[in-house]
PDB file of C-alpha atoms and ligand atoms in Angstrom:
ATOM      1  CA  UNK A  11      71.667 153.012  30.739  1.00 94.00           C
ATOM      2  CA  UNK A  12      70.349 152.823  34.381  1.00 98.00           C
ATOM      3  CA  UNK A  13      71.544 154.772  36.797  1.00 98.00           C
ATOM      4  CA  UNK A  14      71.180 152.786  40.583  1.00 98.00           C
ATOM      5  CA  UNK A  15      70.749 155.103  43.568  1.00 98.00           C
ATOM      6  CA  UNK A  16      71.172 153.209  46.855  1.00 98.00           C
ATOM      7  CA  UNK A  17      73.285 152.368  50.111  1.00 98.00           C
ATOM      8  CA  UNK A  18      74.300 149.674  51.601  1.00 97.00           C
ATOM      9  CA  UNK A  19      70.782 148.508  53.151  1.00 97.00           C
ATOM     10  CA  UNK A  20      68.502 145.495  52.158  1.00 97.00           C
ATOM     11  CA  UNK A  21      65.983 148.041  50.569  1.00 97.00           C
ATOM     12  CA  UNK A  22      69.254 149.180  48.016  1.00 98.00           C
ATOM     13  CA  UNK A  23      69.883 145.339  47.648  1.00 98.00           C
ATOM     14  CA  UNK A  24      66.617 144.296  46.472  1.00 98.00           C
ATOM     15  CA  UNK A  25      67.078 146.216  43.191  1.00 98.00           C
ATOM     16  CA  UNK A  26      71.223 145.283  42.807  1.00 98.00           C
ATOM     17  CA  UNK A  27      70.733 141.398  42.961  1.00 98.00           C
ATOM     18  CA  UNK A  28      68.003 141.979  40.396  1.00 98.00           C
ATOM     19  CA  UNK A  29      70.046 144.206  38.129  1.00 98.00           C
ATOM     20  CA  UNK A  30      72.894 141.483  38.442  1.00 98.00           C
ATOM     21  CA  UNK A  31      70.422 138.897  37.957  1.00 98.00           C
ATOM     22  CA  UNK A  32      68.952 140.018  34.660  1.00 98.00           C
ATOM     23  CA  UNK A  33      71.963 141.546  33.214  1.00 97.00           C
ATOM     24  CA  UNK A  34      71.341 145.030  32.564  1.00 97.00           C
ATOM     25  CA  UNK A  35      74.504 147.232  32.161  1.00 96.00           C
ATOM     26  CA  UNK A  36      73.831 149.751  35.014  1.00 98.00           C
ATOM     27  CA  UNK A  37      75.617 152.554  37.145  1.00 98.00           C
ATOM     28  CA  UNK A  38      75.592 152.736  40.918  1.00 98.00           C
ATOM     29  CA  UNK A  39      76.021 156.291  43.053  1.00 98.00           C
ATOM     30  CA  UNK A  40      76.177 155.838  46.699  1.00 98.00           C
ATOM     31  CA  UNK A  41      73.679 157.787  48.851  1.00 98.00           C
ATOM     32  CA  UNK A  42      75.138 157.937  52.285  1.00 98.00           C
ATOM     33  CA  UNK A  43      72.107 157.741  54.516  1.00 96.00           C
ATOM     34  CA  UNK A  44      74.582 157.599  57.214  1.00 95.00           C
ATOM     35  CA  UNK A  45      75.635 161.445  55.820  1.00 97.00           C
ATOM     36  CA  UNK A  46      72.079 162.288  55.083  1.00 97.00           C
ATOM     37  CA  UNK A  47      72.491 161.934  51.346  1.00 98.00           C
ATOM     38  CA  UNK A  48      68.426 160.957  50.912  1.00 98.00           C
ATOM     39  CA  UNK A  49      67.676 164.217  51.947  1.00 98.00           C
ATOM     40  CA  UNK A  50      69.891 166.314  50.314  1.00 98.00           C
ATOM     41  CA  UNK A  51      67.667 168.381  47.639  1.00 98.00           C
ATOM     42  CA  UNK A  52      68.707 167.230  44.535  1.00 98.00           C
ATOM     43  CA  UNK A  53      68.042 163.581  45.735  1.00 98.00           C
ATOM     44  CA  UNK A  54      64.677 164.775  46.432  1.00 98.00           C
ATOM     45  CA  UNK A  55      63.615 166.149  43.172  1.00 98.00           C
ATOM     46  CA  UNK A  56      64.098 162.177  42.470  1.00 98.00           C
ATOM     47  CA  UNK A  57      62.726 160.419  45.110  1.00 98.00           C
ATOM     48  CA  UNK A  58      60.607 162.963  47.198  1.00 97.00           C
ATOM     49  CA  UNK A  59      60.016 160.372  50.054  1.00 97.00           C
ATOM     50  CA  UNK A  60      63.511 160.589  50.966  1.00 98.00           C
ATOM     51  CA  UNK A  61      64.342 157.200  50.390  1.00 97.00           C
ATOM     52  CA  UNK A  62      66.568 154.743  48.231  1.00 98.00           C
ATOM     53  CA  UNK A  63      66.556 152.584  45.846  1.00 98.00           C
ATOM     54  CA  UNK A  64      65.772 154.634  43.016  1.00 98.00           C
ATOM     55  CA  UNK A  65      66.377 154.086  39.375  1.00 98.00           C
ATOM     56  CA  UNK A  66      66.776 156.246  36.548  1.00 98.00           C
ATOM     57  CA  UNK A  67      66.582 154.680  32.876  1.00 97.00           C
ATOM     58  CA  UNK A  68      67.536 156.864  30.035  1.00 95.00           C
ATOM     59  CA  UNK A  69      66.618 153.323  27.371  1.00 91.00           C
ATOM     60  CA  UNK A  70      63.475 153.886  27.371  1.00 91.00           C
ATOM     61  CA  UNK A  71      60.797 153.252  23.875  1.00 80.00           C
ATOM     62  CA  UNK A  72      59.519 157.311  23.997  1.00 74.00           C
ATOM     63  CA  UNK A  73      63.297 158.333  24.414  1.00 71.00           C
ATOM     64  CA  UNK A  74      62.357 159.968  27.421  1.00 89.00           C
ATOM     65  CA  UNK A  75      63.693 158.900  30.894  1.00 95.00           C
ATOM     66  CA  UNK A  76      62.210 157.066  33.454  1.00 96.00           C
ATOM     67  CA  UNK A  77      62.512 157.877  37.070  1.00 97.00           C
ATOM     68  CA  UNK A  78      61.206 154.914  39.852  1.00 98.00           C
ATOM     69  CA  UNK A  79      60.809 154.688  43.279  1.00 98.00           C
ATOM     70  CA  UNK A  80      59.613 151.724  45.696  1.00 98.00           C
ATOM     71  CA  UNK A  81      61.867 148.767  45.283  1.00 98.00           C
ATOM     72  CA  UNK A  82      58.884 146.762  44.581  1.00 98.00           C
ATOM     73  CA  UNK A  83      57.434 148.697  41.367  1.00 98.00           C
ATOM     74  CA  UNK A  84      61.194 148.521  40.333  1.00 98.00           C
ATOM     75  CA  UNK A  85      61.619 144.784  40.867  1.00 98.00           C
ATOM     76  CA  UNK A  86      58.247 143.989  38.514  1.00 98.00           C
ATOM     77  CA  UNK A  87      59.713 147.061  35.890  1.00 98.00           C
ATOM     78  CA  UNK A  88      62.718 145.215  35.157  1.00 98.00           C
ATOM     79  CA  UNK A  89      61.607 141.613  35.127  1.00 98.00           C
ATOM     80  CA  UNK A  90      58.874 142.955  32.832  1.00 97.00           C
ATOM     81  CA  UNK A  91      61.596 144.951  30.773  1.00 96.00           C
ATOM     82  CA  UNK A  92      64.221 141.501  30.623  1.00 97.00           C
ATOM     83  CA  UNK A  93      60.951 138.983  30.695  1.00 97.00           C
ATOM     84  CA  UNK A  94      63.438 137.770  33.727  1.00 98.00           C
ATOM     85  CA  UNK A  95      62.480 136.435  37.159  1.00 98.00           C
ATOM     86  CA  UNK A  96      58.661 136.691  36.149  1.00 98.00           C
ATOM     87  CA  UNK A  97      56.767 133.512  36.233  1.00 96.00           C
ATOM     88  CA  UNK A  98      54.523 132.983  32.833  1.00 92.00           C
ATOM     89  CA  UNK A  99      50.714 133.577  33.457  1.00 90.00           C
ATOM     90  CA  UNK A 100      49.394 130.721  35.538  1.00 90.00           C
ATOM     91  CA  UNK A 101      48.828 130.224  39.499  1.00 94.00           C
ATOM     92  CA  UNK A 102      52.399 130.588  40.190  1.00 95.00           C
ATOM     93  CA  UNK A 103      52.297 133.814  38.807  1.00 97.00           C
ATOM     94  CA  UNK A 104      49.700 134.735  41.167  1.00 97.00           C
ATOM     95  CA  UNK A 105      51.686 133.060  44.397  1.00 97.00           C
ATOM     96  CA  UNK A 106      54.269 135.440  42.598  1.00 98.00           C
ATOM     97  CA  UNK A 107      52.257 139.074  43.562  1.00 98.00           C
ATOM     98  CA  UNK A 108      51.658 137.241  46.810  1.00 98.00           C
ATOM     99  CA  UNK A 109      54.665 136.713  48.361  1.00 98.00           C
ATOM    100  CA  UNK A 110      55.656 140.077  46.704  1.00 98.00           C
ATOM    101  CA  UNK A 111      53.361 142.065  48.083  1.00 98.00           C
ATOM    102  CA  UNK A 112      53.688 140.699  51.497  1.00 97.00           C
ATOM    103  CA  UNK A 113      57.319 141.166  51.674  1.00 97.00           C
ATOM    104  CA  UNK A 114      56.920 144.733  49.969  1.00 95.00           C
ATOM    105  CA  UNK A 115      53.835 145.800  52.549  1.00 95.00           C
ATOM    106  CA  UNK A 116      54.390 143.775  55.616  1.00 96.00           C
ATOM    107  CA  UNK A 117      58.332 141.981  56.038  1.00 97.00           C
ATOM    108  CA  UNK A 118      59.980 144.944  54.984  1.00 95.00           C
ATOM    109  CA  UNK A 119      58.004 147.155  56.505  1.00 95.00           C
ATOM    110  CA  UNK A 120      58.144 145.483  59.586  1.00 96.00           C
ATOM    111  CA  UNK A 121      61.921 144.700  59.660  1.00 95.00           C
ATOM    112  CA  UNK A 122      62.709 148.221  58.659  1.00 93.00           C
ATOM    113  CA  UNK A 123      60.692 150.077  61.522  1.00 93.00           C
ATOM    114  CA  UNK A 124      62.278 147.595  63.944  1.00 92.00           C
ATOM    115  CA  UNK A 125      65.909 148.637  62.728  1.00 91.00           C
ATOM    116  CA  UNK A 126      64.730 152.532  62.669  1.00 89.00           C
ATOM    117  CA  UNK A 127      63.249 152.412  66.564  1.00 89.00           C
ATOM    118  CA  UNK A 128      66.473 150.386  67.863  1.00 87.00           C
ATOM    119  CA  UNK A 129      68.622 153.077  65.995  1.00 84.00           C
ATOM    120  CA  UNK A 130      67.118 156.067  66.630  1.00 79.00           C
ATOM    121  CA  UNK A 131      65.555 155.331  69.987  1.00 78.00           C
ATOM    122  CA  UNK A 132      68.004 152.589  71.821  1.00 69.00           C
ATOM    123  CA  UNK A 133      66.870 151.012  75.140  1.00 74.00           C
ATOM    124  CA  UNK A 134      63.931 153.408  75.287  1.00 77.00           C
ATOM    125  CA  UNK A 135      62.163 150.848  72.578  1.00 79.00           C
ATOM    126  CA  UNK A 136      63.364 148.115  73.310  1.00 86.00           C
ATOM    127  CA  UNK A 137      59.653 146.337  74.333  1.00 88.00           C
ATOM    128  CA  UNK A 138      58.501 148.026  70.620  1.00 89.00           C
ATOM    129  CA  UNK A 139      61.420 146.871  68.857  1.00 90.00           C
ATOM    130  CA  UNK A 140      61.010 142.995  70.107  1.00 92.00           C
ATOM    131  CA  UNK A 141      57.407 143.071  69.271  1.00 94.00           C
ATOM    132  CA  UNK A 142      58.176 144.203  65.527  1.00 95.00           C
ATOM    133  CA  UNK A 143      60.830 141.339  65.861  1.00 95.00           C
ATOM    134  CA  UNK A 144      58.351 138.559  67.148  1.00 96.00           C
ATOM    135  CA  UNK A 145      56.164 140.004  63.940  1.00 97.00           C
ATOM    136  CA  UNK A 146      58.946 139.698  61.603  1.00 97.00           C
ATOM    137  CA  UNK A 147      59.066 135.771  62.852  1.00 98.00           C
ATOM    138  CA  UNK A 148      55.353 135.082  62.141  1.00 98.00           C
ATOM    139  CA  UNK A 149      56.139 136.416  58.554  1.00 98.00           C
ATOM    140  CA  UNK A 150      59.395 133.831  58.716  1.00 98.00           C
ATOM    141  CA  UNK A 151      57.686 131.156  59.559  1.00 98.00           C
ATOM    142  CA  UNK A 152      54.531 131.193  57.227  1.00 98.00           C
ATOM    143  CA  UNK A 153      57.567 131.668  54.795  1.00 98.00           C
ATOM    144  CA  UNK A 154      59.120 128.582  55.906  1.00 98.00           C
ATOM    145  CA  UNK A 155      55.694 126.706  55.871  1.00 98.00           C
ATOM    146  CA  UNK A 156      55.498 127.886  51.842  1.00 98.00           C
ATOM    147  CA  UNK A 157      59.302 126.752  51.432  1.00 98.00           C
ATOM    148  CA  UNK A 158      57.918 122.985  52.441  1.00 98.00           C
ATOM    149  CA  UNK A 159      55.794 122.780  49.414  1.00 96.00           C
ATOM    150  CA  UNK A 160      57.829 124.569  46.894  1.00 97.00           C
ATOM    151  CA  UNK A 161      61.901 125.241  45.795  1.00 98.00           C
ATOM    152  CA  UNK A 162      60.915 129.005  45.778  1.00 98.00           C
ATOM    153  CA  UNK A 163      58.457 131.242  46.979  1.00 98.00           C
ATOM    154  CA  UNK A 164      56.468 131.428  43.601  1.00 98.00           C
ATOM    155  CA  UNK A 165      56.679 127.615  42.862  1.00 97.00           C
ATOM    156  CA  UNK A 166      59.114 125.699  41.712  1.00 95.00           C
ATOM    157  CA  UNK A 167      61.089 128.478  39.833  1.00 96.00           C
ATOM    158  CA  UNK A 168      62.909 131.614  41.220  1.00 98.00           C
ATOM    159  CA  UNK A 169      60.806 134.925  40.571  1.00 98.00           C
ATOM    160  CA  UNK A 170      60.998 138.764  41.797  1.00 98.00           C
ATOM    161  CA  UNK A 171      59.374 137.269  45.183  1.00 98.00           C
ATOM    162  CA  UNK A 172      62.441 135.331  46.358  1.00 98.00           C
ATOM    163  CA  UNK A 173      64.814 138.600  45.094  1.00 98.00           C
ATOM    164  CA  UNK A 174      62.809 140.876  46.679  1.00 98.00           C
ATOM    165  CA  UNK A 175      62.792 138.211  50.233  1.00 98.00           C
ATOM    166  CA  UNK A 176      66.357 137.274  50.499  1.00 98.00           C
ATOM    167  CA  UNK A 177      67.776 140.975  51.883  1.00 98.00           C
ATOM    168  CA  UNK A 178      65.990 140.913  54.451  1.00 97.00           C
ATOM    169  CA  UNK A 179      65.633 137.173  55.529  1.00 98.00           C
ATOM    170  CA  UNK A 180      69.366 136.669  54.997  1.00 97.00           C
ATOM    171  CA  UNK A 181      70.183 139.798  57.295  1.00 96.00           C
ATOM    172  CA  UNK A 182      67.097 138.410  60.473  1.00 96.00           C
ATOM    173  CA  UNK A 183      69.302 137.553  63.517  1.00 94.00           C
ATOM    174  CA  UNK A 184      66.409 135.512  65.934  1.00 95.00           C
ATOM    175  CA  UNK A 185      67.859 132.386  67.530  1.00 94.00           C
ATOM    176  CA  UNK A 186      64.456 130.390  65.745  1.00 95.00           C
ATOM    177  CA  UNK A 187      65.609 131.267  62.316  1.00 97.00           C
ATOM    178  CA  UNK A 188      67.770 128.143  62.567  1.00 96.00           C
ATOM    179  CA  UNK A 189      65.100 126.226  63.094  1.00 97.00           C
ATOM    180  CA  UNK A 190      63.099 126.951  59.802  1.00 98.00           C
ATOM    181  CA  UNK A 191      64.818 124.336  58.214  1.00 98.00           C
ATOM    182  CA  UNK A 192      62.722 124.946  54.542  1.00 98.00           C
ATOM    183  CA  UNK A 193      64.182 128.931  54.998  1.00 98.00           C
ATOM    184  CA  UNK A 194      67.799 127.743  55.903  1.00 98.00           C
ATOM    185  CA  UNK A 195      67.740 125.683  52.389  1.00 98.00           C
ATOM    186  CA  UNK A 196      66.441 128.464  50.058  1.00 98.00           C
ATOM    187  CA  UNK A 197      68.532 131.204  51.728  1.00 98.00           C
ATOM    188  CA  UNK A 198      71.323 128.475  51.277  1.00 98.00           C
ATOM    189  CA  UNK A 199      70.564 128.476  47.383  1.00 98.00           C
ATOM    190  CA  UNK A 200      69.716 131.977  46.843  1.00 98.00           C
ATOM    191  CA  UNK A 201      73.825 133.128  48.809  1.00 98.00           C
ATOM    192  CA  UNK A 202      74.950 130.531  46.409  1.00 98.00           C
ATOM    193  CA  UNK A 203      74.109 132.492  43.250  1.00 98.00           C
ATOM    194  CA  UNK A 204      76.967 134.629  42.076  1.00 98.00           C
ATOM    195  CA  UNK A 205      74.167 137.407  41.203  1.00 98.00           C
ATOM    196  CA  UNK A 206      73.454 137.602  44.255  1.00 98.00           C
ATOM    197  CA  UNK A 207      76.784 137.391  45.928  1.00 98.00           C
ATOM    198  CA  UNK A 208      77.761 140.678  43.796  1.00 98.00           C
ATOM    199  CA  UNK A 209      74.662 141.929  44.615  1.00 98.00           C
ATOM    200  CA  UNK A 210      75.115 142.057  48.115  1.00 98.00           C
ATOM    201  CA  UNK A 211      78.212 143.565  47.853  1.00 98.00           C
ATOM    202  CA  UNK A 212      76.676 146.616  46.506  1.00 98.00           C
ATOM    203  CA  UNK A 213      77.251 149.774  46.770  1.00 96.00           C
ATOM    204  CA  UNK A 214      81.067 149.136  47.770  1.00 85.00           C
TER     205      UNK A 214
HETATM  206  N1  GSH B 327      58.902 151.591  50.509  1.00 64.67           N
HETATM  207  C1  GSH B 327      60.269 151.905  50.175  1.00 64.67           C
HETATM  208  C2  GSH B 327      61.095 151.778  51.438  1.00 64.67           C
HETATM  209  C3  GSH B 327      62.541 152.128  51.213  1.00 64.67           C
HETATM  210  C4  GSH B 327      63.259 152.344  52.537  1.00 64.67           C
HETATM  211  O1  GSH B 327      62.696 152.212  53.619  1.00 64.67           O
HETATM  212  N2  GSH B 327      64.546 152.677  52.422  1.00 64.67           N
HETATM  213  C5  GSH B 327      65.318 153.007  53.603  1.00 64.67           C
HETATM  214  C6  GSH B 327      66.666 152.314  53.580  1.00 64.67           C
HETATM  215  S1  GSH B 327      66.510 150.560  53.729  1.00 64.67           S
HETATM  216  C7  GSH B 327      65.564 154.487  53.613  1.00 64.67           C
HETATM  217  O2  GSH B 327      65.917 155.048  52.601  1.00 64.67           O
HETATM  218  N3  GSH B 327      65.392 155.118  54.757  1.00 64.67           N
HETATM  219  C8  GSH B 327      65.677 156.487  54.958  1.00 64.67           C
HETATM  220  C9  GSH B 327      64.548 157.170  55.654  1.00 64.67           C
HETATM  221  O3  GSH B 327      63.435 156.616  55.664  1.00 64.67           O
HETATM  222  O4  GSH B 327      64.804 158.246  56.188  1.00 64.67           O
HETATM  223  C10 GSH B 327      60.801 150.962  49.095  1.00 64.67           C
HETATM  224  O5  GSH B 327      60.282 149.838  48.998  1.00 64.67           O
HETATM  225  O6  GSH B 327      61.689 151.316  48.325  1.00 64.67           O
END
């Protein structure tokens, strides 16, 4: 059984859309970062960074249990458990890591530091919070640019890349997001999916 930690953030819905999407019977429990749950010190013992998602898995092959942080690592564990949402060895596969990683070092990164400076330091920011937006768009539109060539970020079939993307991309409020017409599409397909709908209704 896996056990989901997460809240209601982009980060948390990363790893539910991809636990709805493969299938896995799983557990949720809400950490309020709104009540400081992520730092509370039992959550730490499981994620020391303070952070969610986290999974545990108790169905593991040594019977032991597996702890994970870092949505990304988490995404690749459980397409590699299912052999879902990961493209078969081939140059897809490597377009897969690539719009992976830069979602996992750069998009998310990027989108969450904006959301953390507007919170936490208001008007004060607001110059460092537009740049990180105007960053967030060059990330948008090479996205859109890749979403001319191919149905999904990988290639032509839906991987870990487009699960890990949508949370994020789907939340962006920039007036030019309307006019990434190849982005408007996926997203389009991607809210369609009823994985994904339950997903994003996750935790409740
Ligand atoms: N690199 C981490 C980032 C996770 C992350 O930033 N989570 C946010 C919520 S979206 C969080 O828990 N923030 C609380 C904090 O940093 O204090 C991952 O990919 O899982």
């Amino acid at each position: 059984m896996i056990t989901l930690y997460t809240d209601a953030t982009p980060n948390g819905r990363r790893v539910s859309i991809m636990l709805e999407e493969v299938g896995l019977s799983y557990q949720v429990r809400k950490i309020s970062l709104d009540k400081g749950e992520h730092r509370y010190p039992d959550y730490l013992k499981i994620n020391p960074a303070g952070q969610i998602p986290t999974i545990m898995d108790t169905d593991v092959d040594d019977s032991g249990v597996l702890i994970l942080t870092q949505t990304a690592a988490i995404l690749i564990y459980l397409a590699e458990k299912t052999g879902r949402l990961i493209c078969k060895p081939s140059l897809d596969r490597a377009r897969m890591w690539e719009w992976l990683a830069l979602d996992a070092t750069d998009i998310s990164s990027t989108r969450f530091n904006a959301f953390l400076l507007s919170l936490r330091i208001g008007d004060s920011m607001k110059e460092g919070v537009e740049l990180l937006r105007e960053r967030a768009m060059v990330f948008y539109r090479l996205m859109d640019a890749r979403l001319t060539e191919t149905q999904y970020l990988a290639g032509n079939e839906i991987s870990i890349a487009d699960i890990s993307a949508y949370p994020w991309a789907a939340s962006m409020e920039h007036p030019q997001m309307q006019s990434f017409e190849n982005l408007q599409r996926w997203m389009k397909v991607m809210g369609r999916r009823p994985a994904v709908q339950r997903g994003m209704t996750i935790p409740e």
